[in-house]
mmCIF file of C-alpha atoms in Angstrom:
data_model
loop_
_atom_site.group_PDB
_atom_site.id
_atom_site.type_symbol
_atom_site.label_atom_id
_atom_site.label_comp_id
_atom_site.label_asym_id
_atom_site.label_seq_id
_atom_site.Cartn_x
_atom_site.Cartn_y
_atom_site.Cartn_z
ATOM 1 C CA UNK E 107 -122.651 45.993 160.434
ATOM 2 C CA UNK E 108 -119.755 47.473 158.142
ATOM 3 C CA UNK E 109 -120.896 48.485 154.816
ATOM 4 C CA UNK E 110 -118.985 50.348 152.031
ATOM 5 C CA UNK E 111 -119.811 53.069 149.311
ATOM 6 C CA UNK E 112 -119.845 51.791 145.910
ATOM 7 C CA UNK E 113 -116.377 53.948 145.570
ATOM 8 C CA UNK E 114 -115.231 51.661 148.153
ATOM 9 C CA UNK E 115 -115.979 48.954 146.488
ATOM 10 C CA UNK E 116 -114.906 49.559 143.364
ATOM 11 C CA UNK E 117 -111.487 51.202 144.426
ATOM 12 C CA UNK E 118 -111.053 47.583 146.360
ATOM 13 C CA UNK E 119 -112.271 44.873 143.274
ATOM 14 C CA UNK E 120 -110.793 47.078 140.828
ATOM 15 C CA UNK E 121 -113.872 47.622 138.967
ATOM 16 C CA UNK E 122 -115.963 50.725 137.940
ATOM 17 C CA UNK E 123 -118.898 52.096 139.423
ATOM 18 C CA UNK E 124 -120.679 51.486 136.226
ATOM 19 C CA UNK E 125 -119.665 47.968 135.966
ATOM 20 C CA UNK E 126 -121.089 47.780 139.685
ATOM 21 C CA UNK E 127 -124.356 49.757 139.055
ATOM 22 C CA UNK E 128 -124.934 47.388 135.986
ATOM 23 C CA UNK E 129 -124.672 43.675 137.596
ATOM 24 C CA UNK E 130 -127.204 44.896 140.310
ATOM 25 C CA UNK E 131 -129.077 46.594 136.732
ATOM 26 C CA UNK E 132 -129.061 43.104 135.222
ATOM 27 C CA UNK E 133 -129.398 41.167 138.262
ATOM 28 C CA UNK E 134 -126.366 39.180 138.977
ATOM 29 C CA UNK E 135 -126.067 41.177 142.104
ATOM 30 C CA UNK E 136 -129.400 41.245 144.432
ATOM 31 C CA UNK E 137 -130.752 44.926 144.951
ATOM 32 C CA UNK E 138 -128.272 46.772 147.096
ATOM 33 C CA UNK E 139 -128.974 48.235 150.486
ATOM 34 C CA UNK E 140 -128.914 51.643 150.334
ATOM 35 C CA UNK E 141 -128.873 54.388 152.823
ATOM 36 C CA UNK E 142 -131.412 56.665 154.458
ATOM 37 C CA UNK E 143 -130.659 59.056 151.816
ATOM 38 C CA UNK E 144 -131.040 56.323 148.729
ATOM 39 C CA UNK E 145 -126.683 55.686 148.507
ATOM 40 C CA UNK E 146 -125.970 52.495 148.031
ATOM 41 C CA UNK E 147 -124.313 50.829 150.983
ATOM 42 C CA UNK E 148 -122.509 46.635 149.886
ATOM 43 C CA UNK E 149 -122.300 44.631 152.550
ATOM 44 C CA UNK E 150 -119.291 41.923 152.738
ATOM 45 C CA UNK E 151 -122.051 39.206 151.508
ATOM 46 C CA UNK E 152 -121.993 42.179 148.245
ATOM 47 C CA UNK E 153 -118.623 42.026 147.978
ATOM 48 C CA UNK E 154 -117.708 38.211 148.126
ATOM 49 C CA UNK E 155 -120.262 37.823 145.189
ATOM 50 C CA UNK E 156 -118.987 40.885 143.094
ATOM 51 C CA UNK E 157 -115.057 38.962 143.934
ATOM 52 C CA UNK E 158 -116.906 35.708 142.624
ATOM 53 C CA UNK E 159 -118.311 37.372 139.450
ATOM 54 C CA UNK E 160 -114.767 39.051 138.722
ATOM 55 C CA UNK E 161 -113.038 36.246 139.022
ATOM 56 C CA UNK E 162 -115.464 33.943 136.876
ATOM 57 C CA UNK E 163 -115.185 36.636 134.601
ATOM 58 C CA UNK E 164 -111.375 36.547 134.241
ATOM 59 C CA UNK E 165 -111.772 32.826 133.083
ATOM 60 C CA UNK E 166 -113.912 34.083 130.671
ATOM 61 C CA UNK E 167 -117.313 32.501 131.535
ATOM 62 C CA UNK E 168 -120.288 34.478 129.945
ATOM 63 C CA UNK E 169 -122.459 36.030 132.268
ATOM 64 C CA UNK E 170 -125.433 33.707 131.655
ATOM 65 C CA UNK E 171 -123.172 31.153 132.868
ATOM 66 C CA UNK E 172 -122.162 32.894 135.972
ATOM 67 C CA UNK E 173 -125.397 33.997 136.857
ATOM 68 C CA UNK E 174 -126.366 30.094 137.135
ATOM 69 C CA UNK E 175 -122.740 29.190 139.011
ATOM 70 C CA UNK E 176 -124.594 31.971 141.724
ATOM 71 C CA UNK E 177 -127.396 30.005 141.434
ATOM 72 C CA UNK E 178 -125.306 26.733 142.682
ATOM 73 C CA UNK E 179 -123.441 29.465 145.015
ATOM 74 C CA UNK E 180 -126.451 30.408 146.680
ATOM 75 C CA UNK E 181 -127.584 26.738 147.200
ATOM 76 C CA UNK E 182 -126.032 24.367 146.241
ATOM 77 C CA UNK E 183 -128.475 21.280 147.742
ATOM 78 C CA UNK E 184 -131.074 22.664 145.199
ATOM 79 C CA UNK E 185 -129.124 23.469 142.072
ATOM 80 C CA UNK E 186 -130.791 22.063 139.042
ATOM 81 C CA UNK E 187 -129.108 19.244 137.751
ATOM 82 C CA UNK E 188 -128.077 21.334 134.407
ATOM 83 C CA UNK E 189 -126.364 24.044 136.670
ATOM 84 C CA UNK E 190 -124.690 21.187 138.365
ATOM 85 C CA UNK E 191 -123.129 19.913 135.343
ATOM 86 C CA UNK E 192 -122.021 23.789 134.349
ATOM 87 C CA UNK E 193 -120.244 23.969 137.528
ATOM 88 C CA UNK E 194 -118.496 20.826 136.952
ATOM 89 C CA UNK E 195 -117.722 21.681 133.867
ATOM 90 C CA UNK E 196 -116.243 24.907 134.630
ATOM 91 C CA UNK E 197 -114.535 23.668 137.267
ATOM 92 C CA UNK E 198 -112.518 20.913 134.361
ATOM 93 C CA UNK E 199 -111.871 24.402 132.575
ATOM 94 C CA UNK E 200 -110.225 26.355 135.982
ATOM 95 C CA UNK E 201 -108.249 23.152 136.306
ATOM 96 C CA UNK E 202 -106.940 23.243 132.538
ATOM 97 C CA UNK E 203 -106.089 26.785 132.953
ATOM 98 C CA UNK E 204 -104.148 25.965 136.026
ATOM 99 C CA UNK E 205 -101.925 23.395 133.994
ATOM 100 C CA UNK E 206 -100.729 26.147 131.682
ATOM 101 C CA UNK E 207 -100.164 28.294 134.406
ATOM 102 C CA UNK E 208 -98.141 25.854 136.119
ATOM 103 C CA UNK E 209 -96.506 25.410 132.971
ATOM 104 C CA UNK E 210 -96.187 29.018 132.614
ATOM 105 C CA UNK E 211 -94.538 29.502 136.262
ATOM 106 C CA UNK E 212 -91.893 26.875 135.300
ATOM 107 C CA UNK E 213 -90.805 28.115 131.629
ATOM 108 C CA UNK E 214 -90.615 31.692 133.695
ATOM 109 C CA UNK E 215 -88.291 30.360 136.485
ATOM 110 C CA UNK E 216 -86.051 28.483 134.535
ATOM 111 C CA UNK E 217 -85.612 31.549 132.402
ATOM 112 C CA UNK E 218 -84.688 33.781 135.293
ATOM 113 C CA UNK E 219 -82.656 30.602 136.853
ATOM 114 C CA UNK E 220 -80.786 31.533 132.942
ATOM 115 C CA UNK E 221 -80.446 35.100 133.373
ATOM 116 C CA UNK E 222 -79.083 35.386 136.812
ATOM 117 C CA UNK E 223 -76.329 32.233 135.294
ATOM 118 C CA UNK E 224 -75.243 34.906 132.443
ATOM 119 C CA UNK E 225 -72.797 37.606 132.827
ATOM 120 C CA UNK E 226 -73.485 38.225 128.891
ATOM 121 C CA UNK E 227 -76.890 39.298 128.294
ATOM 122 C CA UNK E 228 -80.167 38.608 129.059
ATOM 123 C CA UNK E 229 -81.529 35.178 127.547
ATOM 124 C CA UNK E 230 -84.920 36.244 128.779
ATOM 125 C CA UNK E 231 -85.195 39.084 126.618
ATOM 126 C CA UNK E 232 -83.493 37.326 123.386
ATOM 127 C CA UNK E 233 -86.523 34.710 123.845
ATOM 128 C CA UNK E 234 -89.260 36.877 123.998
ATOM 129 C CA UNK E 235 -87.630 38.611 120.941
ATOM 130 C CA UNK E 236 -87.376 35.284 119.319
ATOM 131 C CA UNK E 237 -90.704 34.256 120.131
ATOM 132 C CA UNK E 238 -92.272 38.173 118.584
ATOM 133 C CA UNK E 239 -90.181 36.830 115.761
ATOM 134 C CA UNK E 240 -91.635 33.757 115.085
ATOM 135 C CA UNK E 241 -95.676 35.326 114.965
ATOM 136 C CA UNK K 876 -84.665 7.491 124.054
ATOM 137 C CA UNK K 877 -81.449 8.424 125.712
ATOM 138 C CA UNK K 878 -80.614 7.528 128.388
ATOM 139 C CA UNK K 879 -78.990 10.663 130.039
ATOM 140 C CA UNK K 880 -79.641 14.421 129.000
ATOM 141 C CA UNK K 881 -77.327 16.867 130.234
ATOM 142 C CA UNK K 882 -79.279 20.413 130.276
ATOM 143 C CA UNK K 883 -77.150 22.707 129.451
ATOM 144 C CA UNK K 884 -76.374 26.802 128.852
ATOM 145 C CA UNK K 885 -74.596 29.060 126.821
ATOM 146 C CA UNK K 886 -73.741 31.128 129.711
ATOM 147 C CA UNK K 887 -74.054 28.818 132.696
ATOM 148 C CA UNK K 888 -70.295 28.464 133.674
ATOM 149 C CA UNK K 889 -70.674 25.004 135.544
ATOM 150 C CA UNK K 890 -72.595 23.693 132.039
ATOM 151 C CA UNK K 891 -69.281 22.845 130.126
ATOM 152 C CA UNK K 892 -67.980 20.797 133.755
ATOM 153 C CA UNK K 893 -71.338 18.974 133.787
ATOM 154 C CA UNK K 894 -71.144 17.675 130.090
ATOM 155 C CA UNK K 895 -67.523 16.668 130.856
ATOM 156 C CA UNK K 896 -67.842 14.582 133.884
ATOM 157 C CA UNK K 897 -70.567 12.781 132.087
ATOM 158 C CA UNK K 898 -68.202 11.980 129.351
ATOM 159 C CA UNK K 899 -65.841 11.278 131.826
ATOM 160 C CA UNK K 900 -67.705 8.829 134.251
ATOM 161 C CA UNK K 901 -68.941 6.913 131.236
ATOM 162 C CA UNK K 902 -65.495 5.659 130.699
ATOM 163 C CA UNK K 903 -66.024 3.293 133.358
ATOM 164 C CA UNK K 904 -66.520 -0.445 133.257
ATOM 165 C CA UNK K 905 -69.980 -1.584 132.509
ATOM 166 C CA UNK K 906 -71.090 2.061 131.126
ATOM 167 C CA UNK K 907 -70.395 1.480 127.402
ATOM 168 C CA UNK K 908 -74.458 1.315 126.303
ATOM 169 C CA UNK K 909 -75.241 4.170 128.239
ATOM 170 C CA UNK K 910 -76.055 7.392 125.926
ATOM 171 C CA UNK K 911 -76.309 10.592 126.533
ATOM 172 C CA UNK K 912 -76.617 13.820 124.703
ATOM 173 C CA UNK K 913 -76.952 17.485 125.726
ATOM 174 C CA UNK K 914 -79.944 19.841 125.764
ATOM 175 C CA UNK K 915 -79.067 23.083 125.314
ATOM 176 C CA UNK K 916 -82.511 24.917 127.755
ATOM 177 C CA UNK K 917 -83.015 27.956 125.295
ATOM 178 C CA UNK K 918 -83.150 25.908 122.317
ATOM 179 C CA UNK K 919 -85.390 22.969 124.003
ATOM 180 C CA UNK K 920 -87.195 24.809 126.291
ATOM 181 C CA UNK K 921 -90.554 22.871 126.353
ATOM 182 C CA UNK K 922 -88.660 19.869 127.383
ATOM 183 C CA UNK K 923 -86.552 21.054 129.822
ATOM 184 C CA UNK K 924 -90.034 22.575 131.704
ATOM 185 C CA UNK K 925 -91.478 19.039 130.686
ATOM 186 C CA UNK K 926 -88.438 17.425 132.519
ATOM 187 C CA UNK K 927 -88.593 19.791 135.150
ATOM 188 C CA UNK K 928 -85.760 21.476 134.777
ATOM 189 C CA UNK K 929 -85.501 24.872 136.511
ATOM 190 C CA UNK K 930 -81.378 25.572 137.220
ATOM 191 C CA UNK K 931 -78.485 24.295 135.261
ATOM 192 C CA UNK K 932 -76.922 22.164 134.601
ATOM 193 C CA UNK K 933 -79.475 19.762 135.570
ATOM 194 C CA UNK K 934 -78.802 16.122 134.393
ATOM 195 C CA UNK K 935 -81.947 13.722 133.675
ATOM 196 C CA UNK K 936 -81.367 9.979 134.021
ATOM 197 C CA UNK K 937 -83.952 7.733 131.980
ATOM 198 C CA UNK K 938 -86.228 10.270 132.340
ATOM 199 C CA UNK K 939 -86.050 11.123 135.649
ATOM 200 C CA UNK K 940 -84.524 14.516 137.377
ATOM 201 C CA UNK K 941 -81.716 13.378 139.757
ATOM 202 C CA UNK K 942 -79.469 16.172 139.614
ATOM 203 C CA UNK K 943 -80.197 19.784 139.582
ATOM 204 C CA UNK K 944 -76.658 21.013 140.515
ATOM 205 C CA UNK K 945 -73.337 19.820 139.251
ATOM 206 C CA UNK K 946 -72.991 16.255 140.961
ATOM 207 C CA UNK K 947 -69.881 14.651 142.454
ATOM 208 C CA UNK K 948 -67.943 12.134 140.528
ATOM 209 C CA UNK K 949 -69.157 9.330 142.607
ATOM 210 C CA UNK K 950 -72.814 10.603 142.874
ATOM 211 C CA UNK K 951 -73.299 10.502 139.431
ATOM 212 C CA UNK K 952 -71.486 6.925 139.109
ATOM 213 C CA UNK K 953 -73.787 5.456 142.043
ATOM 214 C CA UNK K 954 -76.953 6.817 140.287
ATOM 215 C CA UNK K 955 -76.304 5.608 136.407
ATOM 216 C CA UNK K 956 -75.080 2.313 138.166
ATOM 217 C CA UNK K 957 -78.205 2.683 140.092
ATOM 218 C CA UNK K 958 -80.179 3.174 137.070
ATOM 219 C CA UNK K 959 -78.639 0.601 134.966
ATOM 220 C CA UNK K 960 -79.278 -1.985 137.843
ATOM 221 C CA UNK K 961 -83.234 -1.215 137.365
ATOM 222 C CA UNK K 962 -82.850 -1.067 133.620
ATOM 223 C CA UNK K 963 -81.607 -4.901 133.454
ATOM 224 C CA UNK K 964 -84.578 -5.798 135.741
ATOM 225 C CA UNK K 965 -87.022 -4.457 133.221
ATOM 226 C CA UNK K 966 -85.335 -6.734 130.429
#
């Protein structure tokens, strides 16, 4: 079975070793297999829960509440109702986020739909200037 | 609300063409109560992305996104006749 060295890892999530070391400290990542001579060796099961955490994370969910969305992860036919309701209600906040980036994608493409129109300038860069402006 | 927005540019070169065939095609029979006005993008961008506008000139008619390229004379008279025709059937 493949199995990676926590520089691995981190080189491939983009996280640090401490980070790493401290979600198996706090135990949002089970006890990692380690080696005959005591390095730690993450399997892929490892690394699709650390992607999960880092990802949570990015959406800015505490790590109370993603310890319980592992919970539901885990098993989901036995999640207390409470950690049911988290999940759905986390999942109303990815979907909210998605709107604005939707949102996001379109105000960005029409603006670079403007710039490649202009031979005079840039309108993309007077907007973002006008925008700093208006702070 | 109006009943056609033109979105416009500054510095989109087939802008000024849109805004005049518009003007243009409204001359026609049976157009008279049809308004329009034009959005200048920069200026109104959170409608424009509302509208879904993403190239200009893009022209909006009640509401809707028909064109997102400078239309033909006649496709733009078929579509505000078109529109009209479902406007009347709402009265």
């Amino acid at each position: 079975m493949t199995s990676y060295a926590i520089g691995e890892v981190a080189s491939q999530l983009v996280m640090s070793v401490d980070t790493l070391r401290y979600y198996e400290k706090i135990g949002l990542l089970p006890k990692v297999g380690r080696s005959e001579s005591g390095i730690r060796r993450y399997q892929n099961k490892d690394i699709s829960r650390l992607r999960f955490i880092k990802r949570a994370q990015q959406m800015n969910f505490s790590l109370a509440e993603i310890a319980d969305l592992l919970t539901m992860r885990e098993d989901p036919h036995h999640a207390r109702t409470e950690v049911r309701q988290l999940t759905a209600n986390k999942l109303t906040q990815v979907e909210a986020r998605l709107d604005e980036l939707n949102t996001l994608r379109k105000e960005l493409t029409l603006l670079l739909n403007l710039c490649a129109a202009s031979d005079r300038g840039c309108p993309i860069i007077a907007k973002i200037d006008a925008d700093e402006s208006e702070k | 609300m109006v009943d056609i927005e033109v979105f416009t540019s500054s510095v989109c070169n087939r802008c000024q063409a849109a805004a005049g065939l518009v003007e243009q095609v409204l001359k026609a029979p049976g157009f008279e109560t049809v308004s329009w006005r034009e959005v200048d993008v920069v200026t109104e961008i959170d409608h424009a992305v509302a509208m879904g506008v993403l190239a200009m000139p893009s022209i909006v008619i009640g509401g809707e996104l028909l064109f997102s390229t400078l239309p033909g004379k006649q496709q733009l008279h078929h579509a505000i006749k078109k529109y009209l025709a479902g406007r009347s059937d709402d009265d």
